[in-house]
């Protein structure tokens, strides 16, 4: 298995000779693994990778033909559910993995955006419509304290640590 992962560049592999003259392989993490390990903010792409490889997300690929011939959605055909979100609501483990995936992805992408993009400097109020768990608005308000964040999803409002810059409808 280690050789397979090394051949796919997930691991490095070096031959090392010990003091007795025996040669053996030493494996290490390749640079791509930095995306799968938690960064300084504690987030990574690992949950997205796990989510994408779940059987529930692979099964719809086998129903693409049905999508074309019958006009149905592949996910609906595979799982008798309207969409992946409805399906996730029925399974707490999957819902948690999905939420963690979205939160981590948002944190990674928004961190880069906030490093480069300066368009939020002049904004005083921002409405986050259908903002999931509020990662975007939370990052924006923490970077730009003059922004008053208005969050649409009331049931998640209580999860915010810093209430002073948040409103909800």
PDB file of C-alpha atoms in Angstrom:
ATOM      1  CA  UNK A   1       0.000   0.000   0.000  1.00  0.00           C
ATOM      2  CA  UNK A   2       2.827   2.410   0.834  1.00  0.00           C
ATOM      3  CA  UNK A   3       4.430   1.803  -2.560  1.00  0.00           C
ATOM      4  CA  UNK A   4       1.104   2.508  -4.269  1.00  0.00           C
ATOM      5  CA  UNK A   5       0.714   5.782  -2.379  1.00  0.00           C
ATOM      6  CA  UNK A   6       4.299   6.703  -3.251  1.00  0.00           C
ATOM      7  CA  UNK A   7       3.692   5.947  -6.931  1.00  0.00           C
ATOM      8  CA  UNK A   8       0.739   8.377  -6.809  1.00  0.00           C
ATOM      9  CA  UNK A   9       2.943  11.035  -5.134  1.00  0.00           C
ATOM     10  CA  UNK A  10       1.058  11.007  -1.837  1.00  0.00           C
ATOM     11  CA  UNK A  11       4.181   9.720  -0.124  1.00  0.00           C
ATOM     12  CA  UNK A  12       7.882  10.032  -0.771  1.00  0.00           C
ATOM     13  CA  UNK A  13      10.028   6.916  -0.863  1.00  0.00           C
ATOM     14  CA  UNK A  14      13.781   6.787  -0.380  1.00  0.00           C
ATOM     15  CA  UNK A  15      16.169   3.852  -0.178  1.00  0.00           C
ATOM     16  CA  UNK A  16      18.365   4.027   2.917  1.00  0.00           C
ATOM     17  CA  UNK A  17      21.305   1.867   3.839  1.00  0.00           C
ATOM     18  CA  UNK A  18      21.786   1.256   7.541  1.00  0.00           C
ATOM     19  CA  UNK A  19      25.133   0.727   9.273  1.00  0.00           C
ATOM     20  CA  UNK A  20      24.918  -3.049   8.661  1.00  0.00           C
ATOM     21  CA  UNK A  21      24.643  -2.483   4.910  1.00  0.00           C
ATOM     22  CA  UNK A  22      20.969  -3.445   4.718  1.00  0.00           C
ATOM     23  CA  UNK A  23      18.884  -1.380   2.294  1.00  0.00           C
ATOM     24  CA  UNK A  24      15.317  -0.507   3.175  1.00  0.00           C
ATOM     25  CA  UNK A  25      12.641   1.950   2.144  1.00  0.00           C
ATOM     26  CA  UNK A  26      11.782   5.032   4.168  1.00  0.00           C
ATOM     27  CA  UNK A  27       8.432   6.683   3.489  1.00  0.00           C
ATOM     28  CA  UNK A  28       7.415  10.236   4.234  1.00  0.00           C
ATOM     29  CA  UNK A  29       4.579  12.616   3.502  1.00  0.00           C
ATOM     30  CA  UNK A  30       4.709  14.323   0.106  1.00  0.00           C
ATOM     31  CA  UNK A  31       3.883  18.017  -0.222  1.00  0.00           C
ATOM     32  CA  UNK A  32       0.316  17.257  -1.360  1.00  0.00           C
ATOM     33  CA  UNK A  33      -0.394  15.889   2.135  1.00  0.00           C
ATOM     34  CA  UNK A  34      -0.257  19.379   3.579  1.00  0.00           C
ATOM     35  CA  UNK A  35      -3.788  19.805   2.200  1.00  0.00           C
ATOM     36  CA  UNK A  36      -4.979  16.696   4.028  1.00  0.00           C
ATOM     37  CA  UNK A  37      -3.471  17.615   7.393  1.00  0.00           C
ATOM     38  CA  UNK A  38      -4.897  20.370   9.598  1.00  0.00           C
ATOM     39  CA  UNK A  39      -3.213  23.734   9.000  1.00  0.00           C
ATOM     40  CA  UNK A  40      -2.504  26.420  11.615  1.00  0.00           C
ATOM     41  CA  UNK A  41      -6.263  27.159  11.732  1.00  0.00           C
ATOM     42  CA  UNK A  42      -7.099  23.488  12.277  1.00  0.00           C
ATOM     43  CA  UNK A  43      -8.737  22.971   8.867  1.00  0.00           C
ATOM     44  CA  UNK A  44      -7.873  20.760   5.909  1.00  0.00           C
ATOM     45  CA  UNK A  45      -9.364  19.303   2.751  1.00  0.00           C
ATOM     46  CA  UNK A  46      -9.535  15.822   4.309  1.00  0.00           C
ATOM     47  CA  UNK A  47     -13.287  16.009   5.101  1.00  0.00           C
ATOM     48  CA  UNK A  48     -14.043  16.949   1.474  1.00  0.00           C
ATOM     49  CA  UNK A  49     -11.955  14.030   0.270  1.00  0.00           C
ATOM     50  CA  UNK A  50     -13.786  11.668   2.630  1.00  0.00           C
ATOM     51  CA  UNK A  51     -17.180  13.054   1.620  1.00  0.00           C
ATOM     52  CA  UNK A  52     -16.480  12.699  -2.092  1.00  0.00           C
ATOM     53  CA  UNK A  53     -15.415   9.068  -1.696  1.00  0.00           C
ATOM     54  CA  UNK A  54     -18.472   7.918   0.233  1.00  0.00           C
ATOM     55  CA  UNK A  55     -20.619   5.320  -1.477  1.00  0.00           C
ATOM     56  CA  UNK A  56     -23.631   7.638  -1.241  1.00  0.00           C
ATOM     57  CA  UNK A  57     -21.802  10.132  -3.484  1.00  0.00           C
ATOM     58  CA  UNK A  58     -20.381   7.538  -5.864  1.00  0.00           C
ATOM     59  CA  UNK A  59     -23.667   5.701  -6.498  1.00  0.00           C
ATOM     60  CA  UNK A  60     -25.284   8.578  -8.453  1.00  0.00           C
ATOM     61  CA  UNK A  61     -22.564   8.310 -11.100  1.00  0.00           C
ATOM     62  CA  UNK A  62     -24.090   4.958 -12.074  1.00  0.00           C
ATOM     63  CA  UNK A  63     -27.391   6.719 -12.810  1.00  0.00           C
ATOM     64  CA  UNK A  64     -26.217   9.346 -15.283  1.00  0.00           C
ATOM     65  CA  UNK A  65     -27.927   7.420 -18.082  1.00  0.00           C
ATOM     66  CA  UNK A  66     -31.232   7.667 -16.191  1.00  0.00           C
ATOM     67  CA  UNK A  67     -30.719  11.397 -15.887  1.00  0.00           C
ATOM     68  CA  UNK A  68     -30.455  11.718 -19.646  1.00  0.00           C
ATOM     69  CA  UNK A  69     -33.183   9.255 -20.607  1.00  0.00           C
ATOM     70  CA  UNK A  70     -35.761   9.955 -17.899  1.00  0.00           C
ATOM     71  CA  UNK A  71     -34.966  13.509 -16.856  1.00  0.00           C
ATOM     72  CA  UNK A  72     -34.422  12.505 -13.236  1.00  0.00           C
ATOM     73  CA  UNK A  73     -31.564  13.569 -11.023  1.00  0.00           C
ATOM     74  CA  UNK A  74     -28.906  10.886 -10.527  1.00  0.00           C
ATOM     75  CA  UNK A  75     -28.828  11.410  -6.757  1.00  0.00           C
ATOM     76  CA  UNK A  76     -32.609  11.099  -6.557  1.00  0.00           C
ATOM     77  CA  UNK A  77     -32.563   7.912  -8.610  1.00  0.00           C
ATOM     78  CA  UNK A  78     -29.817   6.342  -6.500  1.00  0.00           C
ATOM     79  CA  UNK A  79     -31.235   7.250  -3.089  1.00  0.00           C
ATOM     80  CA  UNK A  80     -34.919   8.142  -3.445  1.00  0.00           C
ATOM     81  CA  UNK A  81     -34.136  11.617  -2.124  1.00  0.00           C
ATOM     82  CA  UNK A  82     -34.630  15.005  -3.736  1.00  0.00           C
ATOM     83  CA  UNK A  83     -31.044  16.126  -3.310  1.00  0.00           C
ATOM     84  CA  UNK A  84     -27.894  15.517  -1.252  1.00  0.00           C
ATOM     85  CA  UNK A  85     -28.980  18.079   1.349  1.00  0.00           C
ATOM     86  CA  UNK A  86     -32.276  16.304   2.048  1.00  0.00           C
ATOM     87  CA  UNK A  87     -30.403  13.027   2.286  1.00  0.00           C
ATOM     88  CA  UNK A  88     -27.835  14.492   4.689  1.00  0.00           C
ATOM     89  CA  UNK A  89     -30.572  15.720   7.021  1.00  0.00           C
ATOM     90  CA  UNK A  90     -31.553  12.080   7.636  1.00  0.00           C
ATOM     91  CA  UNK A  91     -28.021  10.983   8.637  1.00  0.00           C
ATOM     92  CA  UNK A  92     -26.263  12.849  11.454  1.00  0.00           C
ATOM     93  CA  UNK A  93     -22.813  11.464  10.622  1.00  0.00           C
ATOM     94  CA  UNK A  94     -23.091  12.492   6.993  1.00  0.00           C
ATOM     95  CA  UNK A  95     -24.547  15.885   7.897  1.00  0.00           C
ATOM     96  CA  UNK A  96     -21.626  16.535  10.262  1.00  0.00           C
ATOM     97  CA  UNK A  97     -19.083  15.483   7.636  1.00  0.00           C
ATOM     98  CA  UNK A  98     -20.778  17.683   5.042  1.00  0.00           C
ATOM     99  CA  UNK A  99     -20.846  20.670   7.404  1.00  0.00           C
ATOM    100  CA  UNK A 100     -17.214  20.144   8.363  1.00  0.00           C
ATOM    101  CA  UNK A 101     -16.268  19.880   4.676  1.00  0.00           C
ATOM    102  CA  UNK A 102     -18.020  23.132   3.801  1.00  0.00           C
ATOM    103  CA  UNK A 103     -16.649  24.958   6.846  1.00  0.00           C
ATOM    104  CA  UNK A 104     -13.073  23.819   6.132  1.00  0.00           C
ATOM    105  CA  UNK A 105     -13.293  24.639   2.426  1.00  0.00           C
ATOM    106  CA  UNK A 106     -14.714  28.075   3.197  1.00  0.00           C
ATOM    107  CA  UNK A 107     -11.998  28.785   5.755  1.00  0.00           C
ATOM    108  CA  UNK A 108      -9.221  27.796   3.349  1.00  0.00           C
ATOM    109  CA  UNK A 109     -10.593  29.745   0.388  1.00  0.00           C
ATOM    110  CA  UNK A 110     -11.698  32.835   2.310  1.00  0.00           C
ATOM    111  CA  UNK A 111      -8.374  33.093   4.107  1.00  0.00           C
ATOM    112  CA  UNK A 112      -6.646  33.453   0.736  1.00  0.00           C
ATOM    113  CA  UNK A 113      -9.285  35.866  -0.544  1.00  0.00           C
ATOM    114  CA  UNK A 114      -8.983  38.042   2.566  1.00  0.00           C
ATOM    115  CA  UNK A 115      -5.185  38.122   2.180  1.00  0.00           C
ATOM    116  CA  UNK A 116      -5.429  39.498  -1.354  1.00  0.00           C
ATOM    117  CA  UNK A 117      -8.796  41.160  -1.947  1.00  0.00           C
ATOM    118  CA  UNK A 118      -9.321  44.579  -0.381  1.00  0.00           C
ATOM    119  CA  UNK A 119     -12.906  45.152  -1.525  1.00  0.00           C
ATOM    120  CA  UNK A 120     -14.371  44.618   1.949  1.00  0.00           C
ATOM    121  CA  UNK A 121     -12.498  47.553   3.496  1.00  0.00           C
ATOM    122  CA  UNK A 122     -15.228  50.061   2.634  1.00  0.00           C
ATOM    123  CA  UNK A 123     -18.206  47.871   3.509  1.00  0.00           C
ATOM    124  CA  UNK A 124     -20.128  48.615   6.702  1.00  0.00           C
ATOM    125  CA  UNK A 125     -22.927  46.054   6.461  1.00  0.00           C
ATOM    126  CA  UNK A 126     -23.055  42.632   4.832  1.00  0.00           C
ATOM    127  CA  UNK A 127     -25.956  40.183   4.567  1.00  0.00           C
ATOM    128  CA  UNK A 128     -25.089  36.489   4.488  1.00  0.00           C
ATOM    129  CA  UNK A 129     -27.994  34.725   2.768  1.00  0.00           C
ATOM    130  CA  UNK A 130     -28.047  30.923   3.119  1.00  0.00           C
ATOM    131  CA  UNK A 131     -24.587  31.057   4.650  1.00  0.00           C
ATOM    132  CA  UNK A 132     -24.453  27.506   5.920  1.00  0.00           C
ATOM    133  CA  UNK A 133     -22.745  27.551   9.301  1.00  0.00           C
ATOM    134  CA  UNK A 134     -21.696  31.178   8.999  1.00  0.00           C
ATOM    135  CA  UNK A 135     -17.990  30.618   8.315  1.00  0.00           C
ATOM    136  CA  UNK A 136     -17.813  33.315   5.609  1.00  0.00           C
ATOM    137  CA  UNK A 137     -19.505  36.056   7.557  1.00  0.00           C
ATOM    138  CA  UNK A 138     -17.579  35.141  10.689  1.00  0.00           C
ATOM    139  CA  UNK A 139     -14.227  35.391   8.883  1.00  0.00           C
ATOM    140  CA  UNK A 140     -15.194  38.675   7.256  1.00  0.00           C
ATOM    141  CA  UNK A 141     -16.358  40.301  10.482  1.00  0.00           C
ATOM    142  CA  UNK A 142     -13.251  39.145  12.351  1.00  0.00           C
ATOM    143  CA  UNK A 143     -10.963  40.631   9.665  1.00  0.00           C
ATOM    144  CA  UNK A 144     -13.042  43.810   9.189  1.00  0.00           C
ATOM    145  CA  UNK A 145     -14.607  44.765  12.540  1.00  0.00           C
ATOM    146  CA  UNK A 146     -16.433  47.739  10.973  1.00  0.00           C
ATOM    147  CA  UNK A 147     -18.661  45.282   9.083  1.00  0.00           C
ATOM    148  CA  UNK A 148     -21.980  44.570  10.714  1.00  0.00           C
ATOM    149  CA  UNK A 149     -22.809  41.024   9.661  1.00  0.00           C
ATOM    150  CA  UNK A 150     -26.458  40.172   9.113  1.00  0.00           C
ATOM    151  CA  UNK A 151     -27.015  36.444   9.214  1.00  0.00           C
ATOM    152  CA  UNK A 152     -30.121  34.866   7.726  1.00  0.00           C
ATOM    153  CA  UNK A 153     -30.152  31.442   9.388  1.00  0.00           C
ATOM    154  CA  UNK A 154     -31.450  32.153  12.896  1.00  0.00           C
ATOM    155  CA  UNK A 155     -31.102  28.603  14.223  1.00  0.00           C
ATOM    156  CA  UNK A 156     -27.316  28.865  13.847  1.00  0.00           C
ATOM    157  CA  UNK A 157     -27.020  32.376  15.245  1.00  0.00           C
ATOM    158  CA  UNK A 158     -26.393  31.146  18.786  1.00  0.00           C
ATOM    159  CA  UNK A 159     -23.238  29.336  17.649  1.00  0.00           C
ATOM    160  CA  UNK A 160     -21.379  32.615  17.074  1.00  0.00           C
ATOM    161  CA  UNK A 161     -18.887  33.446  19.789  1.00  0.00           C
ATOM    162  CA  UNK A 162     -18.778  37.203  19.143  1.00  0.00           C
ATOM    163  CA  UNK A 163     -22.300  38.621  19.027  1.00  0.00           C
ATOM    164  CA  UNK A 164     -21.412  42.316  18.873  1.00  0.00           C
ATOM    165  CA  UNK A 165     -21.094  42.536  15.076  1.00  0.00           C
ATOM    166  CA  UNK A 166     -23.923  40.153  14.170  1.00  0.00           C
ATOM    167  CA  UNK A 167     -27.596  40.679  13.558  1.00  0.00           C
ATOM    168  CA  UNK A 168     -30.115  38.125  12.410  1.00  0.00           C
ATOM    169  CA  UNK A 169     -33.570  38.347  10.904  1.00  0.00           C
TER     170      UNK A 169
END
